[in-house]
C-alpha cells in the first residue's frame, strides 16, 4: 500500500508492505543511522550503505549523540547530496531526523520506523527532537522525510 502525505511544504510517500525495506529504492549515497541493538540484529540488511549507530535508549537522545553522528558523517565525506535513512524506533527517528535537519543545514531523510508508535509518528509530520537535562524534546526541528517505508 502506498499513500501520499501532503503537508504545506512537501508531499511524500508512505509505503506499507511486506519486504518494503528490501524493495524500496533508497539513494546509493544514503547513510543508515540506527541504534546499537538494531545494528547487531539487522546490519546485514543495509550492506549497500554505510551504517552509523549510537547506544540504544532514551538517555542517548541528546545533543552529544547528534554531534558524534555529525562528526561521523564528516568522516564519511557526507555532503548535501547524501541522505540519511533513520532505521529504528522513536528515539532513532528523532535523533536521525534531527541530524538530517541540521547537518549541512539539512539533507534528505528517509524514515524506516520499526515500532508501531514510531510508524505513526513518522507518517505524520516530520517532528524531530532531542532531549536536554531540563526536559524531553526541547531542541528540535520539523524536517519532512523523502519517504516513510514500513515493512
MMTF fields as JSON, N, C-alpha, C and O atoms, coordinates in Angstrom:
{
  "mmtfVersion": "1.0.0",
  "mmtfProducer": "UNKNOWN",
  "numBonds": 603,
  "numAtoms": 604,
  "numGroups": 151,
  "numChains": 1,
  "numModels": 1,
  "chainsPerModel": [1],
  "groupsPerChain": [151],
  "chainIdList": ["A"],
  "bondAtomList": [4, 2, 8, 6, 12, 10, 16, 14, 20, 18, 24, 22, 28, 26, 32, 30, 36, 34, 40, 38, 44, 42, 48, 46, 52, 50, 56, 54, 60, 58, 64, 62, 68, 66, 72, 70, 76, 74, 80, 78, 84, 82, 88, 86, 92, 90, 96, 94, 100, 98, 104, 102, 108, 106, 112, 110, 116, 114, 120, 118, 124, 122, 128, 126, 132, 130, 136, 134, 140, 138, 144, 142, 148, 146, 152, 150, 156, 154, 160, 158, 164, 162, 168, 166, 172, 170, 176, 174, 180, 178, 184, 182, 188, 186, 192, 190, 196, 194, 200, 198, 204, 202, 208, 206, 212, 210, 216, 214, 220, 218, 224, 222, 228, 226, 232, 230, 236, 234, 240, 238, 244, 242, 248, 246, 252, 250, 256, 254, 260, 258, 264, 262, 268, 266, 272, 270, 276, 274, 280, 278, 284, 282, 288, 286, 292, 290, 296, 294, 300, 298, 304, 302, 308, 306, 312, 310, 316, 314, 320, 318, 324, 322, 328, 326, 332, 330, 336, 334, 340, 338, 344, 342, 348, 346, 352, 350, 356, 354, 360, 358, 364, 362, 368, 366, 372, 370, 376, 374, 380, 378, 384, 382, 388, 386, 392, 390, 396, 394, 400, 398, 404, 402, 408, 406, 412, 410, 416, 414, 420, 418, 424, 422, 428, 426, 432, 430, 436, 434, 440, 438, 444, 442, 448, 446, 452, 450, 456, 454, 460, 458, 464, 462, 468, 466, 472, 470, 476, 474, 480, 478, 484, 482, 488, 486, 492, 490, 496, 494, 500, 498, 504, 502, 508, 506, 512, 510, 516, 514, 520, 518, 524, 522, 528, 526, 532, 530, 536, 534, 540, 538, 544, 542, 548, 546, 552, 550, 556, 554, 560, 558, 564, 562, 568, 566, 572, 570, 576, 574, 580, 578, 584, 582, 588, 586, 592, 590, 596, 594, 600, 598],
  "bondOrderList": [1, 1, 1, 1, 1, 1, 1, 1, 1, 1, 1, 1, 1, 1, 1, 1, 1, 1, 1, 1, 1, 1, 1, 1, 1, 1, 1, 1, 1, 1, 1, 1, 1, 1, 1, 1, 1, 1, 1, 1, 1, 1, 1, 1, 1, 1, 1, 1, 1, 1, 1, 1, 1, 1, 1, 1, 1, 1, 1, 1, 1, 1, 1, 1, 1, 1, 1, 1, 1, 1, 1, 1, 1, 1, 1, 1, 1, 1, 1, 1, 1, 1, 1, 1, 1, 1, 1, 1, 1, 1, 1, 1, 1, 1, 1, 1, 1, 1, 1, 1, 1, 1, 1, 1, 1, 1, 1, 1, 1, 1, 1, 1, 1, 1, 1, 1, 1, 1, 1, 1, 1, 1, 1, 1, 1, 1, 1, 1, 1, 1, 1, 1, 1, 1, 1, 1, 1, 1, 1, 1, 1, 1, 1, 1, 1, 1, 1, 1, 1, 1],
  "groupList": [{"groupName": "UNK", "atomNameList": ["N", "CA", "C", "O"], "elementList": ["N", "C", "C", "O"], "formalChargeList": [0, 0, 0, 0], "bondAtomList": [1, 0, 2, 1, 3, 2], "bondOrderList": [1, 1, 2], "singleLetterCode": "X", "chemCompType": "L-PEPTIDE LINKING"}],
  "groupTypeList": [0, 0, 0, 0, 0, 0, 0, 0, 0, 0, 0, 0, 0, 0, 0, 0, 0, 0, 0, 0, 0, 0, 0, 0, 0, 0, 0, 0, 0, 0, 0, 0, 0, 0, 0, 0, 0, 0, 0, 0, 0, 0, 0, 0, 0, 0, 0, 0, 0, 0, 0, 0, 0, 0, 0, 0, 0, 0, 0, 0, 0, 0, 0, 0, 0, 0, 0, 0, 0, 0, 0, 0, 0, 0, 0, 0, 0, 0, 0, 0, 0, 0, 0, 0, 0, 0, 0, 0, 0, 0, 0, 0, 0, 0, 0, 0, 0, 0, 0, 0, 0, 0, 0, 0, 0, 0, 0, 0, 0, 0, 0, 0, 0, 0, 0, 0, 0, 0, 0, 0, 0, 0, 0, 0, 0, 0, 0, 0, 0, 0, 0, 0, 0, 0, 0, 0, 0, 0, 0, 0, 0, 0, 0, 0, 0, 0, 0, 0, 0, 0, 0],
  "groupIdList": [1, 2, 3, 4, 5, 6, 7, 8, 9, 10, 11, 12, 13, 14, 15, 16, 17, 18, 19, 20, 21, 22, 23, 24, 25, 26, 27, 28, 29, 30, 31, 32, 33, 34, 35, 36, 37, 38, 39, 40, 41, 42, 43, 44, 45, 46, 47, 48, 49, 50, 51, 52, 53, 54, 55, 56, 57, 58, 59, 60, 61, 62, 63, 64, 65, 66, 67, 68, 69, 70, 71, 72, 73, 74, 75, 76, 77, 78, 79, 80, 81, 82, 83, 84, 85, 86, 87, 88, 89, 90, 91, 92, 93, 94, 95, 96, 97, 98, 99, 100, 101, 102, 103, 104, 105, 106, 107, 108, 109, 110, 111, 112, 113, 114, 115, 116, 117, 118, 119, 120, 121, 122, 123, 124, 125, 126, 127, 128, 129, 130, 131, 132, 133, 134, 135, 136, 137, 138, 139, 140, 141, 142, 143, 144, 145, 146, 147, 148, 149, 150, 151],
  "secStructList": [7, 3, 3, 3, 3, 3, 7, 1, 1, 7, 3, 3, 3, 3, 3, 3, 7, 6, 6, 2, 2, 2, 2, 1, 7, 7, 7, 6, 6, 3, 3, 3, 3, 3, 3, 2, 2, 2, 2, 2, 2, 2, 4, 4, 4, 4, 6, 6, 1, 3, 3, 3, 3, 3, 7, 7, 1, 4, 4, 4, 7, 5, 2, 2, 2, 2, 2, 2, 2, 2, 2, 2, 2, 2, 2, 6, 6, 7, 7, 6, 6, 7, 3, 3, 3, 3, 3, 3, 1, 2, 2, 2, 2, 2, 2, 2, 2, 2, 2, 2, 2, 2, 4, 4, 4, 7, 7, 3, 3, 3, 3, 3, 3, 7, 1, 2, 2, 2, 2, 2, 2, 2, 2, 1, 7, 7, 3, 3, 3, 3, 3, 3, 6, 6, 3, 3, 3, 3, 3, 3, 3, 3, 7, 7, 7, 1, 3, 3, 3, 3, 7],
  "xCoordList": [0.842, 0.0, 0.891, 1.884, 0.535, 1.293, 0.32, -0.657, 0.602, -0.206, 0.713, 1.924, 0.126, 0.892, 0.444, -0.745, 1.41, 1.133, 1.381, 2.419, 0.454, 0.578, 0.684, -0.218, 1.795, 1.949, 1.979, 1.964, 2.02, 2.063, 3.261, 3.175, 4.383, 5.636, 6.108, 7.008, 5.51, 6.066, 5.044, 4.179, 5.147, 4.373, 5.376, 6.428, 5.046, 5.954, 5.163, 4.083, 5.706, 5.003, 5.204, 6.253, 4.18, 4.248, 3.989, 2.89, 4.997, 4.932, 4.764, 5.58, 3.698, 3.44, 3.237, 2.206, 4.245, 4.114, 5.167, 6.169, 4.931, 5.905, 7.154, 7.056, 8.316, 9.617, 9.822, 10.598, 9.149, 9.26, 10.7, 11.145, 11.422, 12.797, 13.682, 14.521, 13.498, 14.31, 13.938, 14.793, 12.666, 12.188, 12.27, 12.249, 12.362, 12.375, 13.724, 14.767, 13.702, 14.937, 15.469, 15.14, 16.29, 16.943, 18.107, 18.723, 18.418, 19.576, 20.859, 21.024, 21.751, 23.013, 23.882, 24.655, 23.758, 24.594, 23.954, 24.3, 23.018, 22.364, 23.228, 23.968, 23.11, 23.82, 22.764, 21.927, 22.81, 21.845, 22.281, 23.447, 21.334, 21.552, 20.558, 19.355, 21.077, 20.259, 20.838, 21.817, 20.245, 20.839, 21.647, 21.567, 22.408, 23.342, 22.629, 23.161, 21.452, 20.706, 20.244, 20.423, 19.655, 19.177, 20.337, 20.219, 21.444, 22.604, 23.081, 23.405, 23.124, 23.55, 22.587, 23.008, 21.298, 20.282, 20.051, 19.829, 20.102, 19.72, 20.806, 20.529, 22.01, 23.08, 23.297, 23.608, 23.141, 23.357, 22.314, 22.559, 21.16, 20.105, 20.589, 20.101, 21.541, 21.999, 23.385, 24.145, 23.733, 25.091, 25.489, 26.681, 24.52, 24.832, 25.111, 25.482, 24.931, 25.053, 26.013, 26.219, 26.589, 27.329, 26.308, 25.208, 26.68, 25.777, 26.461, 27.561, 25.799, 26.247, 25.257, 24.063, 25.754, 24.841, 25.265, 26.402, 24.308, 24.561, 23.914, 23.077, 24.301, 23.773, 22.264, 21.727, 21.587, 20.129, 19.649, 20.319, 18.482, 17.845, 17.596, 18.345, 16.524, 16.1, 17.199, 17.315, 17.995, 19.033, 20.162, 21.047, 20.143, 21.121, 20.524, 21.171, 19.313, 18.645, 19.074, 18.273, 20.362, 20.967, 21.805, 22.153, 22.118, 22.922, 24.311, 24.864, 24.889, 26.213, 26.148, 27.113, 25.045, 24.872, 24.784, 25.378, 24.042, 23.93, 25.304, 25.648, 26.09, 27.43, 28.308, 29.014, 28.272, 29.075, 28.672, 29.533, 27.364, 26.896, 27.294, 27.681, 27.201, 27.606, 29.096, 29.502, 29.911, 31.355, 31.616, 32.51, 30.847, 30.993, 30.562, 31.161, 29.527, 29.121, 30.24, 30.494, 30.905, 32.044, 33.131, 33.702, 33.416, 34.451, 34.095, 34.986, 32.803, 32.36, 32.245, 31.807, 32.642, 32.531, 31.086, 30.824, 30.152, 28.757, 28.632, 29.233, 27.851, 27.659, 26.174, 25.328, 25.864, 24.467, 23.74, 22.512, 24.47, 23.852, 23.631, 23.077, 24.062, 23.866, 22.47, 21.821, 22.03, 20.742, 20.946, 21.901, 20.028, 20.015, 18.842, 17.754, 19.066, 17.989, 17.901, 18.822, 16.802, 16.581, 15.896, 14.706, 16.63, 16.111, 15.988, 16.979, 14.769, 14.573, 13.284, 12.402, 13.189, 12.024, 12.043, 12.757, 11.254, 11.076, 12.349, 12.554, 13.197, 14.451, 15.32, 15.862, 15.454, 16.265, 15.662, 16.385, 14.35, 13.693, 13.902, 14.149, 13.801, 14.012, 15.461, 15.721, 16.396, 17.816, 18.28, 18.872, 18.016, 18.471, 17.775, 18.4, 16.498, 15.776, 16.349, 16.463, 16.717, 17.32, 18.696, 19.049, 19.479, 20.787, 20.594, 21.316, 19.631, 19.374, 18.931, 19.277, 18.179, 17.69, 18.81, 18.748, 19.834, 20.867, 22.186, 22.949, 22.476, 23.746, 23.741, 22.85, 24.737, 24.851, 23.557, 23.168, 22.92, 21.661, 20.509, 19.538, 20.616, 19.51, 19.815, 20.102, 19.752, 19.865, 18.638, 17.978, 18.33, 17.139, 17.21, 18.281, 16.033, 15.924, 14.802, 13.753, 15.047, 14.056, 13.79, 14.714, 12.56, 12.215, 11.803, 10.923, 12.447, 12.112, 11.833, 12.701, 10.623, 10.294, 10.094, 9.595, 10.489, 10.427, 9.471, 9.321, 8.824, 7.815, 6.519, 6.526, 5.42, 4.115, 4.014, 3.563, 4.425, 4.357, 5.241, 4.842, 6.427, 7.313, 6.707, 6.904, 5.974, 5.32, 4.282, 4.191, 3.504, 2.506, 3.203, 2.845, 4.188, 4.912, 5.588, 5.503, 6.253, 6.988, 6.063, 6.44, 4.856, 3.92, 3.278, 2.78, 3.28, 2.529, 3.34, 3.189, 4.188, 4.661, 6.101, 6.376, 7.057, 8.446, 8.993, 9.963, 8.394, 8.871, 10.149, 10.192, 11.17, 12.426, 12.863, 12.593, 13.525, 13.96, 14.906, 14.947, 15.657, 16.479, 16.19, 15.611, 16.608, 16.318, 17.46, 18.619, 17.094, 18.059, 17.913, 16.949, 18.854, 18.725, 17.436, 16.854, 16.99, 15.785, 14.486, 13.447, 14.516, 13.271, 13.376, 14.374, 12.307, 12.254, 11.927, 11.127, 12.565, 12.238, 12.302, 11.509, 13.228, 13.322, 14.13, 14.053, 14.908, 15.661, 15.256, 15.454, 14.688, 14.22, 13.938, 14.177, 13.424, 13.083, 12.022, 11.898, 11.264, 10.385, 11.155, 11.583, 11.327, 12.092, 11.371, 11.506, 10.604, 9.773, 10.648, 11.661, 10.264, 11.042, 10.794, 9.816, 11.696, 11.503, 10.484, 9.726, 10.48, 9.522, 9.55, 10.52, 8.448, 8.377, 8.154, 7.215, 9.028, 8.99, 8.765, 9.591, 7.612, 7.248, 7.124, 6.386, 7.847, 7.867, 6.917, 6.771],
  "yCoordList": [-1.169, 0.0, 1.237, 1.298, 2.203, 3.439, 4.598, 4.695, 5.471, 6.668, 7.878, 7.78, 8.999, 10.237, 11.142, 11.421, 11.594, 12.579, 13.946, 14.172, 14.838, 16.191, 17.171, 17.281, 17.872, 18.941, 20.263, 20.282, 21.337, 22.649, 22.8, 23.445, 22.205, 22.41, 21.218, 21.363, 20.042, 18.868, 17.74, 17.635, 16.911, 15.675, 14.532, 14.622, 13.448, 12.303, 11.007, 10.987, 9.921, 8.645, 7.944, 8.061, 7.22, 6.302, 4.921, 4.635, 4.079, 2.746, 1.725, 1.661, 0.927, -0.105, -1.419, -1.636, -2.291, -3.578, -4.541, -4.132, -5.816, -6.828, -6.642, -6.409, -6.746, -6.569, -5.163, -4.971, -4.196, -2.81, -2.307, -1.614, -2.646, -2.158, -2.734, -2.029, -3.997, -4.631, -4.132, -4.049, -3.8, -3.424, -1.926, -1.535, -1.088, 0.356, 0.792, 0.287, 1.711, 2.22, 3.426, 4.571, 3.152, 4.23, 4.747, 3.971, 6.035, 6.552, 5.828, 5.454, 5.637, 4.938, 5.667, 5.04, 6.991, 7.776, 7.953, 8.877, 7.062, 7.125, 6.487, 5.535, 7.038, 6.53, 6.177, 7.007, 4.948, 4.483, 4.932, 4.796, 5.468, 5.741, 4.884, 4.938, 4.083, 3.179, 3.104, 3.784, 2.29, 2.11, 0.807, -0.015, 0.646, -0.481, -1.837, -2.809, -1.914, -3.17, -3.568, -4.714, -2.627, -2.925, -3.165, -3.957, -2.483, -2.71, -4.152, -4.781, -4.676, -6.068, -7.032, -8.008, -6.752, -7.673, -7.552, -8.559, -6.322, -6.093, -5.439, -5.008, -5.356, -4.679, -5.201, -4.423, -6.506, -7.1, -6.644, -6.68, -6.218, -5.705, -4.481, -4.197, -3.77, -2.493, -2.606, -1.638, -3.748, -3.961, -3.012, -2.849, -2.382, -1.439, -0.025, 0.858, 0.187, 1.531, 1.526, 0.498, 2.681, 2.848, 2.886, 3.415, 2.324, 2.278, 2.919, 2.524, 3.908, 4.532, 4.151, 4.01, 3.985, 3.663, 4.378, 4.825, 4.465, 5.012, 4.07, 3.242, 4.2, 3.312, 3.452, 4.559, 2.318, 2.309, 2.934, 2.856, 3.551, 4.072, 5.564, 6.33, 5.954, 7.364, 8.267, 9.419, 7.773, 8.613, 8.959, 9.746, 8.385, 8.745, 9.688, 9.998, 10.137, 11.082, 12.489, 13.271, 12.791, 14.007, 14.701, 14.105, 15.953, 16.726, 16.135, 16.234, 15.524, 14.93, 13.749, 13.506, 13.017, 11.95, 12.545, 12.023, 13.638, 14.329, 14.78, 14.598, 15.363, 15.821, 14.649, 14.762, 13.547, 12.377, 11.863, 11.541, 11.784, 11.311, 12.27, 11.834, 13.572, 14.55, 14.446, 14.554, 14.239, 14.05, 12.792, 12.784, 11.74, 10.521, 10.745, 10.185, 11.562, 11.91, 12.653, 12.395, 13.566, 14.278, 13.287, 13.379, 12.337, 11.331, 10.472, 9.969, 10.302, 9.537, 10.406, 9.935, 11.671, 12.627, 12.854, 13.121, 12.748, 13.035, 14.501, 15.371, 14.765, 16.142, 16.403, 15.607, 17.512, 17.889, 16.936, 16.964, 16.101, 15.095, 13.762, 12.825, 13.683, 12.469, 12.478, 13.52, 11.299, 11.145, 10.305, 9.537, 10.472, 9.669, 8.706, 9.079, 7.467, 6.507, 6.268, 5.707, 6.688, 6.505, 5.164, 5.028, 4.169, 2.813, 2.473, 2.148, 2.549, 2.21, 2.754, 3.2, 2.711, 3.208, 4.72, 5.412, 5.218, 6.654, 7.425, 8.521, 6.877, 7.564, 7.697, 8.77, 6.625, 6.666, 7.641, 8.438, 7.587, 8.501, 9.954, 10.795, 10.25, 11.625, 12.069, 13.148, 11.243, 11.607, 11.701, 12.704, 10.664, 10.666, 11.767, 12.408, 11.987, 13.073, 14.425, 15.296, 14.614, 15.88, 16.049, 17.143, 14.97, 15.034, 15.469, 16.341, 14.873, 15.239, 16.697, 17.374, 17.175, 18.557, 19.578, 20.671, 19.221, 20.216, 20.008, 20.96, 18.778, 18.538, 19.301, 19.12, 20.144, 20.973, 21.761, 21.98, 22.169, 22.943, 22.163, 22.751, 20.839, 19.996, 19.132, 19.634, 17.828, 16.86, 15.942, 15.874, 15.244, 14.393, 13.255, 12.738, 12.886, 11.767, 10.841, 11.29, 9.542, 8.507, 7.847, 7.343, 7.847, 7.237, 5.783, 5.494, 4.876, 3.457, 3.023, 2.45, 3.3, 3.017, 1.527, 0.804, 1.075, -0.348, -0.666, -1.833, 0.339, 0.104, 0.77, 1.686, 0.305, 0.84, 2.339, 3.101, 2.764, 4.192, 5.017, 6.094, 4.52, 5.236, 5.3, 6.284, 4.266, 4.27, 5.381, 6.077, 5.546, 6.616, 7.974, 8.851, 8.151, 9.429, 9.779, 10.921, 8.819, 9.077, 9.424, 10.17, 8.888, 9.084, 10.458, 10.885, 11.146, 12.4, 13.541, 13.86, 14.154, 15.43, 15.82, 17.019, 14.911, 15.338, 15.931, 16.687, 15.607, 16.128, 15.397, 14.166, 16.15, 15.584, 16.373, 17.571, 15.734, 16.455, 15.594, 14.371, 16.265, 15.597, 16.234, 17.316, 15.534, 15.962, 16.789, 16.658, 17.631, 18.34, 17.801, 17.094, 18.126, 17.724, 18.3, 17.706, 19.445, 20.114, 19.465, 19.698, 18.649, 18.032, 17.394, 17.539, 16.679, 15.94, 16.848, 17.777, 16.554, 17.172, 18.702, 19.355, 19.268, 20.73, 21.356, 22.565, 20.544, 21.04, 20.2, 18.985, 20.852, 20.062, 20.9, 22.107, 20.225, 20.874, 20.035, 18.837, 20.67, 19.935, 19.727, 20.687, 18.469, 18.114, 16.955, 15.805, 17.266, 16.253, 15.221, 15.569, 13.948, 12.899, 12.894, 13.457, 12.252, 11.994, 10.883, 10.869, 9.949, 8.837, 8.189, 8.302, 7.508, 6.659, 5.248, 5.001, 4.324, 2.956, 2.016, 1.92, 1.317, 0.424, -0.99, -1.264, -1.889, -3.288, -4.059, -5.273],
  "zCoordList": [0.0, 0.0, 0.0, 0.726, -0.805, -0.879, -0.751, -1.494, 0.202, 0.42, 0.308, 0.51, -0.012, -0.075, 1.069, 1.227, 1.861, 2.899, 2.285, 1.663, 2.454, 1.919, 3.077, 3.908, 3.111, 4.094, 3.334, 2.103, 4.058, 3.423, 2.509, 1.464, 2.899, 2.181, 1.347, 0.519, 1.556, 0.894, 0.84, 1.708, -0.168, -0.282, -0.285, -0.917, 0.427, 0.441, 0.567, 1.156, 0.008, 0.076, 1.419, 2.052, 1.828, 2.958, 2.373, 1.899, 2.408, 1.808, 2.929, 3.848, 2.845, 3.843, 3.091, 2.455, 3.18, 2.504, 3.019, 3.607, 2.791, 3.159, 2.296, 1.092, 2.918, 2.253, 1.708, 0.772, 2.27, 1.8, 1.849, 0.934, 2.895, 3.035, 1.935, 1.376, 1.629, 0.576, -0.817, -1.698, -1.015, -2.348, -2.644, -3.811, -1.623, -1.842, -2.407, -1.992, -3.335, -3.961, -3.176, -3.483, -2.168, -1.429, -2.274, -3.004, -2.192, -2.937, -2.527, -1.366, -3.477, -3.21, -2.198, -1.473, -2.147, -1.237, 0.139, 0.875, 0.484, 1.793, 2.868, 2.621, 4.062, 5.229, 6.265, 6.618, 6.746, 7.733, 9.12, 9.492, 9.877, 11.3, 12.063, 11.811, 13.008, 13.804, 15.209, 15.514, 16.056, 17.38, 17.412, 16.498, 18.461, 18.54, 18.539, 18.003, 19.123, 19.156, 17.757, 17.346, 17.029, 15.678, 14.71, 13.774, 14.94, 14.062, 14.17, 13.163, 15.396, 15.585, 14.902, 14.28, 15.022, 14.514, 13.008, 12.336, 12.468, 11.075, 10.228, 9.108, 10.723, 9.994, 8.588, 7.686, 8.379, 7.054, 6.048, 4.842, 6.527, 5.648, 4.872, 3.778, 5.442, 4.865, 4.25, 4.283, 3.695, 3.189, 2.059, 1.794, 1.385, 0.301, 0.818, 0.046, 2.128, 2.693, 3.882, 4.527, 4.153, 5.402, 6.538, 6.377, 7.682, 8.824, 10.025, 10.412, 10.606, 11.849, 12.935, 12.673, 14.155, 15.24, 16.508, 16.658, 17.406, 18.732, 19.744, 19.385, 20.99, 22.028, 22.143, 22.112, 22.277, 22.353, 23.658, 24.688, 23.591, 24.806, 24.768, 24.162, 25.43, 25.501, 26.06, 25.642, 26.984, 27.593, 26.609, 26.946, 25.407, 24.369, 23.326, 22.326, 23.552, 22.649, 23.073, 23.584, 22.847, 23.368, 22.3, 21.28, 22.546, 21.602, 21.403, 20.308, 22.433, 22.239, 21.268, 20.543, 21.236, 20.247, 18.844, 17.901, 18.717, 17.428, 16.957, 15.789, 17.849, 17.479, 17.024, 16.022, 17.736, 17.356, 15.981, 15.161, 15.723, 14.419, 13.3, 12.216, 13.559, 12.543, 12.246, 11.089, 13.267, 13.049, 12.217, 11.371, 12.451, 11.662, 10.214, 9.296, 10.005, 8.641, 7.918, 6.741, 8.607, 8.014, 7.626, 6.539, 8.516, 8.242, 7.025, 6.341, 6.754, 5.583, 4.323, 3.273, 4.44, 3.335, 2.898, 1.725, 3.839, 3.52, 3.137, 3.767, 2.105, 1.652, 1.422, 1.828, 0.773, 0.568, -0.381, -0.453, -1.102, -1.961, -1.242, -1.817, 0.006, 0.801, 1.42, 1.518, 1.832, 2.514, 3.761, 3.871, 4.693, 5.914, 5.829, 5.391, 6.25, 6.454, 7.956, 8.55, 8.57, 10.001, 10.207, 9.919, 10.702, 10.856, 12.332, 12.987, 12.852, 14.257, 14.815, 14.08, 16.121, 16.832, 16.963, 16.238, 17.892, 18.043, 18.363, 17.839, 19.203, 19.547, 18.303, 18.036, 17.549, 16.33, 15.325, 14.727, 15.134, 14.197, 14.569, 13.705, 15.865, 16.324, 16.147, 15.614, 16.59, 16.515, 15.069, 14.672, 14.279, 12.88, 12.08, 11.236, 12.338, 11.668, 12.018, 11.156, 13.292, 13.711, 13.086, 12.646, 13.044, 12.372, 10.927, 10.44, 10.238, 8.836, 8.721, 7.753, 9.685, 9.652, 9.82, 9.256, 10.596, 10.91, 10.172, 10.012, 9.713, 9.029, 7.701, 6.872, 7.517, 6.312, 6.046, 4.899, 7.12, 7.079, 6.466, 5.99, 6.476, 6.055, 4.854, 3.767, 5.06, 3.962, 4.027, 5.064, 2.946, 2.934, 3.954, 4.268, 4.457, 5.387, 4.923, 4.463, 5.056, 4.814, 6.158, 6.795, 6.586, 7.866, 7.643, 6.832, 8.368, 8.325, 9.771, 10.429, 10.255, 11.651, 11.903, 11.041, 13.094, 13.415, 14.56, 14.921, 15.135, 16.173, 15.73, 14.908, 16.28, 15.89, 16.18, 15.325, 17.362, 17.686, 16.754, 16.312, 16.457, 15.535, 14.136, 13.424, 13.737, 12.427, 12.343, 11.331, 13.398, 13.42, 13.417, 12.631, 14.284, 14.364, 13.045, 12.593, 12.426, 11.189, 10.039, 9.134, 10.071, 8.959, 8.934, 7.892, 10.039, 10.113, 10.701, 11.881, 9.91, 10.386, 10.388, 10.423, 10.352, 10.291, 11.573, 11.531, 12.719, 14.0, 14.398, 14.412, 14.714, 15.196, 16.419, 16.505, 17.355, 18.555, 19.377, 19.244, 20.221, 21.219, 22.58, 22.674, 23.614, 24.978, 25.555, 25.162, 26.487, 27.328, 28.749, 29.045, 29.626, 31.024, 31.616, 32.524, 31.109, 31.629, 31.186, 31.803, 30.123, 29.68, 28.304, 27.599, 27.945, 26.686, 25.506, 25.615, 24.379, 23.086, 23.087, 22.408, 23.834, 23.921, 22.794, 22.576, 22.071, 20.922, 19.724, 19.712, 18.718, 17.586, 16.361, 16.328, 15.364, 14.099, 13.407, 13.661, 12.536, 11.643, 10.345, 9.705, 9.964, 8.774, 8.107, 8.524, 7.066, 6.408, 5.718, 5.111, 5.807, 5.132, 3.624, 3.131, 2.922, 1.497, 1.314, 0.345, 2.265, 2.261, 3.644, 4.393, 3.949, 5.139, 4.607, 3.851, 5.009, 4.493, 5.672, 6.579, 5.636, 6.74, 6.24, 5.294, 6.874, 6.488, 7.403, 7.26]
}
